[in-house]
Coordinates of C-alpha atoms in Angstrom, one line a residue:
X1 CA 63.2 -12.4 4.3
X2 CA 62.8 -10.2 1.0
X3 CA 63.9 -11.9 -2.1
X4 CA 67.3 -10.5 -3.7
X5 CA 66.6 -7.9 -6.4
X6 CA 63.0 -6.5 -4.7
X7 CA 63.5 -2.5 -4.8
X8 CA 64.1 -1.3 -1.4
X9 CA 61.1 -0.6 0.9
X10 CA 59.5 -0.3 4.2
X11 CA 59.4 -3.3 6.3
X12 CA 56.6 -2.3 7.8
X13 CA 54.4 -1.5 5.3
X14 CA 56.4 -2.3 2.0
X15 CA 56.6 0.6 1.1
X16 CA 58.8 1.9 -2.0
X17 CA 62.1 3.9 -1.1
X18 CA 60.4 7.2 -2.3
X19 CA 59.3 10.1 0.2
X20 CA 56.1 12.2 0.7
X21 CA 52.5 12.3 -0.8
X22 CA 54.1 9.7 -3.5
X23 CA 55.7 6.9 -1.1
X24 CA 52.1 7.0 0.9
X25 CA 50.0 6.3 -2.8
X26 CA 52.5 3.4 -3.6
X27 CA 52.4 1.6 0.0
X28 CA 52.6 -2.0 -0.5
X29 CA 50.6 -4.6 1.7
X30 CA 53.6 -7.5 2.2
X31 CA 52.2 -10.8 0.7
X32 CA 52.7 -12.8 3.6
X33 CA 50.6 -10.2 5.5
X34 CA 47.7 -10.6 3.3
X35 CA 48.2 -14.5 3.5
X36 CA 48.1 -14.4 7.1
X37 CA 45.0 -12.2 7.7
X38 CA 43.2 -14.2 5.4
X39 CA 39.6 -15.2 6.6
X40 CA 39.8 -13.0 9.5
X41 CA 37.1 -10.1 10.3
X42 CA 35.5 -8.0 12.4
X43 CA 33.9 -10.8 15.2
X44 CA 34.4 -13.9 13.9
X45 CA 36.7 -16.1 10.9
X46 CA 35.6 -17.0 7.5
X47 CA 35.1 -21.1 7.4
X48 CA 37.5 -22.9 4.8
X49 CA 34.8 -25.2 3.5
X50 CA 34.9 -25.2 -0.6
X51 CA 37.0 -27.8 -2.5
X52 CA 37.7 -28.0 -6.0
X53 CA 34.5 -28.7 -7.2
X54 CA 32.6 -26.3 -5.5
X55 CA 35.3 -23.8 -6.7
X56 CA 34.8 -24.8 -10.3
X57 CA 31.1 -24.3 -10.1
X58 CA 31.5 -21.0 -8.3
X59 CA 33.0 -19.6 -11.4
X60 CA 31.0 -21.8 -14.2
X61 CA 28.4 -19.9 -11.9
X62 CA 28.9 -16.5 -12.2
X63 CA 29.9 -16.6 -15.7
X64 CA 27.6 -19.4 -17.7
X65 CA 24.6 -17.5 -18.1
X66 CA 25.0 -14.1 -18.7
X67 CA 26.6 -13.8 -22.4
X68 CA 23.6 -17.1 -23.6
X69 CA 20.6 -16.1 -21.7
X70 CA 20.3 -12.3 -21.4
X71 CA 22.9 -10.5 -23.8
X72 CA 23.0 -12.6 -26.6
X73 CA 20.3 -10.7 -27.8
X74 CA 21.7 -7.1 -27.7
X75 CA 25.4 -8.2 -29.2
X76 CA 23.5 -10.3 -32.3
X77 CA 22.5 -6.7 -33.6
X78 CA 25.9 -5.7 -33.5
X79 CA 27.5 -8.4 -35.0
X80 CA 25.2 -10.4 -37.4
X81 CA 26.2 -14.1 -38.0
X82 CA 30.2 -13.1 -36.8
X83 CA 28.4 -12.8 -32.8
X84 CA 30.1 -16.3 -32.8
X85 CA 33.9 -15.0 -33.6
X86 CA 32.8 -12.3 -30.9
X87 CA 32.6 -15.4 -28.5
X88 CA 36.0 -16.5 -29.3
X89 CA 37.8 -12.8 -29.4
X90 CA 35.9 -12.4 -25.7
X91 CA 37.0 -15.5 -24.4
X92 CA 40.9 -15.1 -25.7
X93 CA 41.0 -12.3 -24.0
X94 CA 39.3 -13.7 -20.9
X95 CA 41.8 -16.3 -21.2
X96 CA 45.3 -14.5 -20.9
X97 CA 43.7 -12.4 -18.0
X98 CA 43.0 -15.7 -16.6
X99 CA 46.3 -17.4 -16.9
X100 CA 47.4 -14.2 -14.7
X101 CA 44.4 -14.7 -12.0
X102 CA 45.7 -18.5 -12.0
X103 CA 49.5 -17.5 -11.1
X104 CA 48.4 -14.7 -8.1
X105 CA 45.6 -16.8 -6.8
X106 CA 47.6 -19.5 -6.2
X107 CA 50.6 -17.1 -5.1
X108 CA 47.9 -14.8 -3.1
X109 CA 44.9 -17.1 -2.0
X110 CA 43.0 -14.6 -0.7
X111 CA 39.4 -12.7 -0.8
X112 CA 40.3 -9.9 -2.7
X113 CA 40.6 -10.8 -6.0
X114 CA 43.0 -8.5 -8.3
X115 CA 42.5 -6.2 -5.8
X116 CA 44.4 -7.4 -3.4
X117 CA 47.0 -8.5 -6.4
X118 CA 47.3 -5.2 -7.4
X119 CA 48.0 -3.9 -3.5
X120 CA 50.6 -6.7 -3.0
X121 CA 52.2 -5.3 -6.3
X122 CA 51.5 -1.8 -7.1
X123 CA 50.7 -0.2 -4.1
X124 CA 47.8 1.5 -2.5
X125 CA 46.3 3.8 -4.9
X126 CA 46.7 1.7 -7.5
X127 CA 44.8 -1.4 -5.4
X128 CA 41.7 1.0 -4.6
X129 CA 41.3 1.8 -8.0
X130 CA 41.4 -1.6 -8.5
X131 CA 38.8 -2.5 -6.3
X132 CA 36.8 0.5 -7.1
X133 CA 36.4 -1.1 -10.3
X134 CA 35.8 -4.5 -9.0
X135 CA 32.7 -2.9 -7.1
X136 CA 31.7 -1.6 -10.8
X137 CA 32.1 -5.4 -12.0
X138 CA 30.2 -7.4 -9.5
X139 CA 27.5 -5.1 -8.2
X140 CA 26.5 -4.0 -11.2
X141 CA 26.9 -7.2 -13.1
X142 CA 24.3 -8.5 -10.2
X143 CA 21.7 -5.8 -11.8
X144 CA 22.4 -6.3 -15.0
X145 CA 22.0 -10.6 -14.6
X146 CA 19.0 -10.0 -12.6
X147 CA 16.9 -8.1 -15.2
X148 CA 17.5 -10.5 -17.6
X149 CA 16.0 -12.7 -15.1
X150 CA 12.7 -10.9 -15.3
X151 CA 12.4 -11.7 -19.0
X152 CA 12.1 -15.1 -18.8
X153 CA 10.4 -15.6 -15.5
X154 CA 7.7 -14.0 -17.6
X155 CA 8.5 -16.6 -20.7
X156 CA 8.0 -19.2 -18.0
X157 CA 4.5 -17.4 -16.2
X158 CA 3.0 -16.9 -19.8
X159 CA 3.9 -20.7 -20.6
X160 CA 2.4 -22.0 -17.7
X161 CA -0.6 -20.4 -16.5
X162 CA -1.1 -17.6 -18.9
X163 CA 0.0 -14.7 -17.1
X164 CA 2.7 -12.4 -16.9
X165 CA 3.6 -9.4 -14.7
X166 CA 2.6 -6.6 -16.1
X167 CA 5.6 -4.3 -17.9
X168 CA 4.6 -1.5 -15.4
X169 CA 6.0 -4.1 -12.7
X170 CA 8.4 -5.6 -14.9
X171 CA 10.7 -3.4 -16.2
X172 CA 12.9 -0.3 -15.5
X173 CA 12.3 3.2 -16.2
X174 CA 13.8 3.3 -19.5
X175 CA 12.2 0.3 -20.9
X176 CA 8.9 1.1 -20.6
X177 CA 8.3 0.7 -17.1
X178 CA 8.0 2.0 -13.8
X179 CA 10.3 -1.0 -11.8
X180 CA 11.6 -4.2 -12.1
X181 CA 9.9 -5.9 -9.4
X182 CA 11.7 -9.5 -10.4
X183 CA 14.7 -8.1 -10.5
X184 CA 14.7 -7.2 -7.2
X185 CA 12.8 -10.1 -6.5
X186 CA 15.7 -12.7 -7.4
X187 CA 18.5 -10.6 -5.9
X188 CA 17.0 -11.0 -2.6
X189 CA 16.8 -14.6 -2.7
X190 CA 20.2 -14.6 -3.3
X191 CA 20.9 -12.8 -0.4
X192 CA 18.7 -15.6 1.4
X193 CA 21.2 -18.1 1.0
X194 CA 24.0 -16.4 1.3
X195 CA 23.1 -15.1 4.6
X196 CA 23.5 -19.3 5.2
X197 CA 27.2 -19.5 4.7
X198 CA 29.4 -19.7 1.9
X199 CA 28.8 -24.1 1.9
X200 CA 25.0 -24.1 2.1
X201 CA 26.0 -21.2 -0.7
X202 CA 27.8 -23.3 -3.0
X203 CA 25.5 -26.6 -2.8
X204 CA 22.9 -24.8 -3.9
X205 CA 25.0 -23.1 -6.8
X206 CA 26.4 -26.5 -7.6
X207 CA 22.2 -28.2 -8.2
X208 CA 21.9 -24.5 -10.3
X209 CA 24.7 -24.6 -12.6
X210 CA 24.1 -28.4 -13.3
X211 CA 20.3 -27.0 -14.6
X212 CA 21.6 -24.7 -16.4
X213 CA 24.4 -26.9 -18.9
X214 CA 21.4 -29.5 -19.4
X215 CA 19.1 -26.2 -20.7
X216 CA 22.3 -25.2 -22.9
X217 CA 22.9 -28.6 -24.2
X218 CA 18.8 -29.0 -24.4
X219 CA 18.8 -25.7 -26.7
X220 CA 21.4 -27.0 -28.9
X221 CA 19.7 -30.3 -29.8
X222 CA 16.3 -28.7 -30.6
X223 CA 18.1 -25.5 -32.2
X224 CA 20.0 -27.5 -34.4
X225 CA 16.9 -29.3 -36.0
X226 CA 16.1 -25.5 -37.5
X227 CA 19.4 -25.0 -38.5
X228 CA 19.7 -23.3 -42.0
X229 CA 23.3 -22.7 -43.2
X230 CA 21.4 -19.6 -45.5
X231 CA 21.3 -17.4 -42.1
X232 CA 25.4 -17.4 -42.4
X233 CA 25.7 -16.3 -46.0
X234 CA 26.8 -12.8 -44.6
X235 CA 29.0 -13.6 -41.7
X236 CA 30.7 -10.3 -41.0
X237 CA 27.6 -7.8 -42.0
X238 CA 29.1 -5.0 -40.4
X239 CA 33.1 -5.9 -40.6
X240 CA 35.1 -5.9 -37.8
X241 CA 34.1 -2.6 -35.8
X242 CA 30.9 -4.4 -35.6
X243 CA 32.5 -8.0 -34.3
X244 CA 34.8 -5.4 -31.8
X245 CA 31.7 -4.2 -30.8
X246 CA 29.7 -7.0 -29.6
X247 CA 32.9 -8.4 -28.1
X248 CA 33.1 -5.7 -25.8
X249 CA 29.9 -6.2 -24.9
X250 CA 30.0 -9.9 -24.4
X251 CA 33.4 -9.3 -22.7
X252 CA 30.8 -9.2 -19.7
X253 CA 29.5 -12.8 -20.2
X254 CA 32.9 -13.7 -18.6
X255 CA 33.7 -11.9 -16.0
X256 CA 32.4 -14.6 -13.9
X257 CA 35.9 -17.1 -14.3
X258 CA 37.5 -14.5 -11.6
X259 CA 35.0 -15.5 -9.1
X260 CA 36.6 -18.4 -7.5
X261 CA 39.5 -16.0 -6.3
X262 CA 37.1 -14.0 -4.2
X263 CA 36.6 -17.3 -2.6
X264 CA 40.5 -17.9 -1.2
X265 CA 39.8 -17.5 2.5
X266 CA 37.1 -20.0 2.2
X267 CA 38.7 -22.5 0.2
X268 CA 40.1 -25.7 1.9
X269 CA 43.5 -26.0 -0.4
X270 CA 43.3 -22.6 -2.2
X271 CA 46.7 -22.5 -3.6
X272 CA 46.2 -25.8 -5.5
X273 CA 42.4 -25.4 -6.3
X274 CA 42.0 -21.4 -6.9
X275 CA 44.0 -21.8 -10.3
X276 CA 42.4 -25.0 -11.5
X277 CA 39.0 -23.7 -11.0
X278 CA 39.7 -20.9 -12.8
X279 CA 40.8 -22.3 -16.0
X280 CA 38.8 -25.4 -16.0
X281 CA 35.8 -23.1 -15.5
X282 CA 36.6 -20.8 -18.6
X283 CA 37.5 -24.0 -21.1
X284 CA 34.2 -25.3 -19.9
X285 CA 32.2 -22.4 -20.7
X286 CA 34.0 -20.5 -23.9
X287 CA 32.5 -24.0 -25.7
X288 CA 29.3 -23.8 -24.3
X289 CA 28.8 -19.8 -25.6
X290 CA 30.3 -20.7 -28.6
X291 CA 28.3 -23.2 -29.4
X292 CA 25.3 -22.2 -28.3
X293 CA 25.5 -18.7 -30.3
X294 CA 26.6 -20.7 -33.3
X295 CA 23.3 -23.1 -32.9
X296 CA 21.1 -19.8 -32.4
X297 CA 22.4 -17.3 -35.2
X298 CA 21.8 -20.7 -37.9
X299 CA 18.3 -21.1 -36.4
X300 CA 17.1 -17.6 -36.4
X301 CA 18.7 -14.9 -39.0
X302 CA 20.1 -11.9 -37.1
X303 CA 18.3 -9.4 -37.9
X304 CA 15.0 -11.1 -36.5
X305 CA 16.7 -10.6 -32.7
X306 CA 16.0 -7.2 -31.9
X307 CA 17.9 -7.2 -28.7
X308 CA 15.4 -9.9 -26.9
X309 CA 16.8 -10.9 -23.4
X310 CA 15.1 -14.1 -24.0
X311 CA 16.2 -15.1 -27.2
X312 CA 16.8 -18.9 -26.6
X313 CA 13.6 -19.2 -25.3
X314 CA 11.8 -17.8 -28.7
X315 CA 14.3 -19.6 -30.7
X316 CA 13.1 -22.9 -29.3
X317 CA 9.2 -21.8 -29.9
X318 CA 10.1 -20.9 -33.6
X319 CA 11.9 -24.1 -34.5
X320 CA 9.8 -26.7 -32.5
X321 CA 6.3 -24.3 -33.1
X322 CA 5.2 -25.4 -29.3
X323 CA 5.2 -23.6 -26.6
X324 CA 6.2 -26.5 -24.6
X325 CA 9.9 -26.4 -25.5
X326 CA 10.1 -22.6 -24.7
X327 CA 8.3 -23.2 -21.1
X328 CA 11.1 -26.1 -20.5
X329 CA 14.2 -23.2 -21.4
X330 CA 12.7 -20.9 -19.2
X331 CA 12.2 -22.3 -16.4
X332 CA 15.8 -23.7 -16.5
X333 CA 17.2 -20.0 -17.7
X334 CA 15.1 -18.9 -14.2
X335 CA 16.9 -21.3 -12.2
X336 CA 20.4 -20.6 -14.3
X337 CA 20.5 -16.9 -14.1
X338 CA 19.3 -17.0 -10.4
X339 CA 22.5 -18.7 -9.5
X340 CA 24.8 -16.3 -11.7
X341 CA 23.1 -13.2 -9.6
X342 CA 24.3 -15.8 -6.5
X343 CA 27.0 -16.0 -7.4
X344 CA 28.8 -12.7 -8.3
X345 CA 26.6 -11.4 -5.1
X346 CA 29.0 -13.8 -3.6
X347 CA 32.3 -12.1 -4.7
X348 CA 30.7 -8.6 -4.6
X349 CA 30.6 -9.3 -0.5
X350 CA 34.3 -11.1 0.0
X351 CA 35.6 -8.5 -2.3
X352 CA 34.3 -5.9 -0.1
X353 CA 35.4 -8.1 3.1
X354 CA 38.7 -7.6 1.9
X355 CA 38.7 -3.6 1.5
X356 CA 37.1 -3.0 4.9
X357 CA 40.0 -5.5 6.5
X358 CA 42.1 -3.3 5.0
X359 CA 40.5 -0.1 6.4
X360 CA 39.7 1.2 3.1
X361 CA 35.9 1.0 3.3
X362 CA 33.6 1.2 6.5
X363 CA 34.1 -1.8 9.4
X364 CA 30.5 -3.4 8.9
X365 CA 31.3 -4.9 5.7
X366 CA 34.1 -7.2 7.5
X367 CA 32.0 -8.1 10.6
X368 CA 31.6 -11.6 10.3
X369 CA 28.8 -13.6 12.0
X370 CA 30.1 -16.2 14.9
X371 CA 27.7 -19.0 14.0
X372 CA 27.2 -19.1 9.9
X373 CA 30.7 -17.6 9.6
X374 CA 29.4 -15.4 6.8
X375 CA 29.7 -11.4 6.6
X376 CA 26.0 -10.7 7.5
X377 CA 25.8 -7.0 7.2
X378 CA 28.1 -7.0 4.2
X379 CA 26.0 -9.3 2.4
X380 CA 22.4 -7.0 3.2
X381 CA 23.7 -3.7 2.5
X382 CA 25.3 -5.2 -0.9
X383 CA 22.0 -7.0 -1.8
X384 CA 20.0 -4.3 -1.1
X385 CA 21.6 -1.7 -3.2
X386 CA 22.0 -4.2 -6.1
X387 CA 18.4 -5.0 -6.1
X388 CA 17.4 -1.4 -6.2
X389 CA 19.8 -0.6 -8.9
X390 CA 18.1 -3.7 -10.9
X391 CA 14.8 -2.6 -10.6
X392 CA 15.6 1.1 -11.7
X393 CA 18.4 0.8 -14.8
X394 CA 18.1 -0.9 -18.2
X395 CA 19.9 -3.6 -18.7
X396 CA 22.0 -2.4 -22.0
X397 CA 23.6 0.8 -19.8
X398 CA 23.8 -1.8 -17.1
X399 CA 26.2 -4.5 -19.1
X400 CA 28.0 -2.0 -21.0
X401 CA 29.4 -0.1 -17.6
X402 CA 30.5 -3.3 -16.3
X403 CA 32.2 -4.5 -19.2
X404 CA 34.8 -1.5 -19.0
X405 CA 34.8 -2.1 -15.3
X406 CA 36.0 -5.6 -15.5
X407 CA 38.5 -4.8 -18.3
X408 CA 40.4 -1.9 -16.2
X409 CA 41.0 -4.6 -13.2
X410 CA 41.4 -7.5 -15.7
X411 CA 44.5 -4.9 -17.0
X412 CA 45.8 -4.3 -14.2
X413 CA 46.4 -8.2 -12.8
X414 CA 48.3 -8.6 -16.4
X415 CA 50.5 -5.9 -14.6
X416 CA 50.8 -7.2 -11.6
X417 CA 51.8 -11.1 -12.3
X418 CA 55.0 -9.2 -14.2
X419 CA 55.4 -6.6 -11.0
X420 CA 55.1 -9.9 -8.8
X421 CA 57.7 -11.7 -10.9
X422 CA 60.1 -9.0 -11.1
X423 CA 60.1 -8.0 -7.2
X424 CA 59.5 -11.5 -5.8
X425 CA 60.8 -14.0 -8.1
X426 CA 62.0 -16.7 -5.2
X427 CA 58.2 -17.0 -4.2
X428 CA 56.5 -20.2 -4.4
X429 CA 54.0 -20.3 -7.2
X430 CA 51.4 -23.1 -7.9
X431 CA 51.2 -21.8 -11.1
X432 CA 53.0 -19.9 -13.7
X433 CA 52.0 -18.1 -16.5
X434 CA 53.4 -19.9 -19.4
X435 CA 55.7 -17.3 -21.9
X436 CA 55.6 -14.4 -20.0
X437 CA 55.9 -11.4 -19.9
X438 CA 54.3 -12.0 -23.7
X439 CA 51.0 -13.5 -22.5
X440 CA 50.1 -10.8 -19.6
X441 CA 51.3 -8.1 -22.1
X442 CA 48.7 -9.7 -24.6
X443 CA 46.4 -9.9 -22.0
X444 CA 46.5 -6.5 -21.2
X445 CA 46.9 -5.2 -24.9
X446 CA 43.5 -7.1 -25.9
X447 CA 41.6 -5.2 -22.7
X448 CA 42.8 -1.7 -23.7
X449 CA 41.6 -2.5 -27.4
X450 CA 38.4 -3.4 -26.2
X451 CA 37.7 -1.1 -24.0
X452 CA 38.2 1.3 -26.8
X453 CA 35.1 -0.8 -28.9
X454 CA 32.9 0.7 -26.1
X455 CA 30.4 3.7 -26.2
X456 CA 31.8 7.6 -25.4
X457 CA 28.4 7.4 -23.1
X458 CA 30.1 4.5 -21.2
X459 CA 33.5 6.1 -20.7
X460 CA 31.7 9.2 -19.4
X461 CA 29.9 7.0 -16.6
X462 CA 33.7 5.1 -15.9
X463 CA 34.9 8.2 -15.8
X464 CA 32.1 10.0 -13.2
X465 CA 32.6 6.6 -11.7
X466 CA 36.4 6.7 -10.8
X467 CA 36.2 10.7 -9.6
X468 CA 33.7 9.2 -7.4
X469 CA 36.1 6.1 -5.9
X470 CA 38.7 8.5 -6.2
X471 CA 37.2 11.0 -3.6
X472 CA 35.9 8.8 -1.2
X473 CA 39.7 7.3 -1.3
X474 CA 41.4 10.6 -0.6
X475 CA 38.2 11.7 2.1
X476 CA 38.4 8.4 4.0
X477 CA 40.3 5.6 2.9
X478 CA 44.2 7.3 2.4
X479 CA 43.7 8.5 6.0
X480 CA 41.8 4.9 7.9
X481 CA 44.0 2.5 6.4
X482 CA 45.8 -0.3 8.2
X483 CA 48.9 0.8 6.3
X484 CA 48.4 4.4 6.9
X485 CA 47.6 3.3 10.9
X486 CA 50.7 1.3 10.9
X487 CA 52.8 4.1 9.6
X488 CA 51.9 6.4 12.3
X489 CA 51.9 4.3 14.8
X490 CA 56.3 3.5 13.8
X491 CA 56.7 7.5 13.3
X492 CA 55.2 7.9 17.1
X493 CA 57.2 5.0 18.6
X494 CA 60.1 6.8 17.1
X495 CA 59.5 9.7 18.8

């Protein structure tokens, strides 16, 4: 039974008392429809196999990594000393958008992510978009990781034996190359294990992500030894538009908290655990970028970082004035990147597991396989174009389009906890967003502002992006729908 005070609908569909072209666009999936179809596809069931931990780590996963290892070097520039206040802006932002992803994946625990919020909440149009923008934030987040990836799996090649691929091989078109052959490289060993199932998945993750904190906490002890309080004697170089700036940009190194709600259908008590993980994973890692970036900027002065994608690695030669130390931070950033490009792979493919349930994208990306229970095809066709897009695009273009990306569907779930509370306030949440509606409407305030910090070039490719999604929506998705099915389906039983 509906809760008193939801706005009249359509049983069948939920959809809003309108009529016509509108009512169609704002069709509602009911939540205890999505709850129910969770972990099913096209041949076989998704296994519930991930616990708390493994939750946790999926999100320290996808998001520890990114912002320390590979970007810290192109939001230094921006910045100057004040990269470290970028950090914190980044991550209170992150954070109300993640109070909101704790209330709906505790109240939704499903595959989908905000998507799937926003189509419990806001309707159909409004979910695609959603998840249009969710394919922006994961797939090409996977690219942008992975040729970061390449920089210091040369760090480590030149450390150890002395050679290193050639820049021909080793970087995109762009950057002075042809293609980014490790780029490609690690994305399909990601693919490798996911092809194993989502708990061979996360124990591998869980061995990565452990590497990767030791390297962090590694760096800080050797970076602080070169410390020099000097390199902070002009902490805001170029004010606040420049702080804004490399916030934006860094915005991206945290995309990864949101990961564990991709996992809902495979987690074993995902209304308890989705929400923990999520917040534990973000406390955990807004003090490790923080400081780490406050260790690096005091050992190295900003200007001197000339947007490196291995910056932690030349720090640590600088201070120590070995090579060994540098070798030691490599390899670890090699195995630490690897498992964010795991991963967000990860939730690229149950994000898109979701959409083709739904009918809104092709069948073969829910097909499940009987015997690893893991969306085989999904997870190829997803690899495949990630690894292509990592080889051919430079990283900067690559982190910047994601960032605006994951800030339109981080917007959106600020909405939709208030939508949710508003239509179906009798509903049993694990969770609640502490002082709202104030903190989602902060939430959502602080990812408009910073998606206006970004580039005119980068709203040109969101916007070619969404007439794109928008397109293939009206050509195929609006028509093959499971709502849109079970609509005509009740006007012909009508008749």
């Amino acid at each position: 039974m509906l809760d008193q005070g939801a706005p009249p609908h359509n049983q069948a569909t939920d959809v809003p008392a309108f009529s016509g072209v509108v009512a169609r666009l704002m069709r509602r999936k009911p939540v205890e429809q999505l709850v129910t179809e969770g972990g099913q596809g096209e041949g076989g069931v998704l296994r519930r196999s991930l616990g708390l931990w493994q939750l946790t780590m999926i999100s320290i996963g996808a998001t520890l990594g990114t912002g320390i290892f590979v970007v810290l070097g192109e939001a230094v520039p921006k910045a100057g000393p004040a990269v470290t206040l970028s950090f914190v802006i980044a991550g209170l932002t992150a954070l109300f958008s993640a109070l909101s992803y704790a209330e709906l994946a505790g109240t939704i625990p499903v595959s989908g992510s905000s998507y799937s919020y926003a189509y419990a909440t806001m309707g159909e149009l409004i979910a695609w978009i959603c998840g249009w923008c969710l394919v922006l934030e994961y797939g090409v987040s996977v690219a942008a990781v992975a040729v970061g990836w390449g920089e210091y799996l040369n760090e480590l090649l030149a450390g150890t034996i002395g050679v290193t691929i050639p820049t021909a091989l080793s970087a995109p078109p762009g950057d002075g190359g042809l293609f980014n052959l490790p780029a490609l490289i690690v994305v399909l060993l990601a693919m490798a294990f996911l092809l194993g199932g989502a708990k061979e998945s996360a124990r591998a993750n869980t061995v990565m992500v452990c590497v990767k904190i030791a390297a962090l906490v590694l760096f800080c002890a050797i970076g602080f030894m070169g410390f020099r309080s000097g390199n902070y004697a002009h902490f805001m170089p170029l004010g606040m538009a420049g702080v804004s700036a490399a916030g934006a940009t860094l915005f991206f190194s945290y995309i990864g908290f949101d990961a564990a709600s991709t996992a809902g259908e495979e987690a074993k008590d995902a209304q308890r655990d989705l929400p923990r993980a999520i917040m534990l994973s973000l406390v955990i890692v807004t003090a490790l970028y923080v400081l780490v970036a406050a260790v690096a900027v005091g050992a190295r002065p900003w200007r001197k970082f000339n947007d490196s994608e291995a910056a932690l690695a030349q720090i640590m030669r600088d201070v120590t004035g070995q090579s060994f130390w540098a070798t030691l931070l490599a390899c670890c950033a090699v195995i630490a990147i690897a498992s964010v490009v795991l991963t967000v792979l990860y939730g690229q493919t149950r994000i898109l597991f979701a959409m083709s349930r739904d009918g809104l994208v092709p069948k073969v990306f829910a097909r499940v396989h009987p015997k690893t229970g893991a969306p085989r095809a999904n997870t190829v066709i997803v690899s495949l174009f990630c690894g292509v897009l990592a080889a051919a695009v430079p990283l900067g273009r690559l982190a910047d389009a994601t960032s605006i990306g994951t800030l339109f569907a981080f917007a959106l779930v600020n909405v939709a906890v208030v939508v949710l509370r508003r239509t179906r306030p009798a509903m049993h949440r694990t969770f609640r967003v502490p002082l709202s509606p104030v903190l989602p409407a902060l939430g959502f305030a602080f990812c408009v502002w910073m998606m206006g910090s970004l580039s005119t070039v980068t709203w040109i490719v969101f916007g070619a992006w969404m007439a794109v999604g928008l397109v293939f929506y009206f050509v195929y998705g609006h028509r093959r729908s499971r709502l849109a099915t079970a609509e005509h389906l009740a006007v012909a039983a009508e008749k």
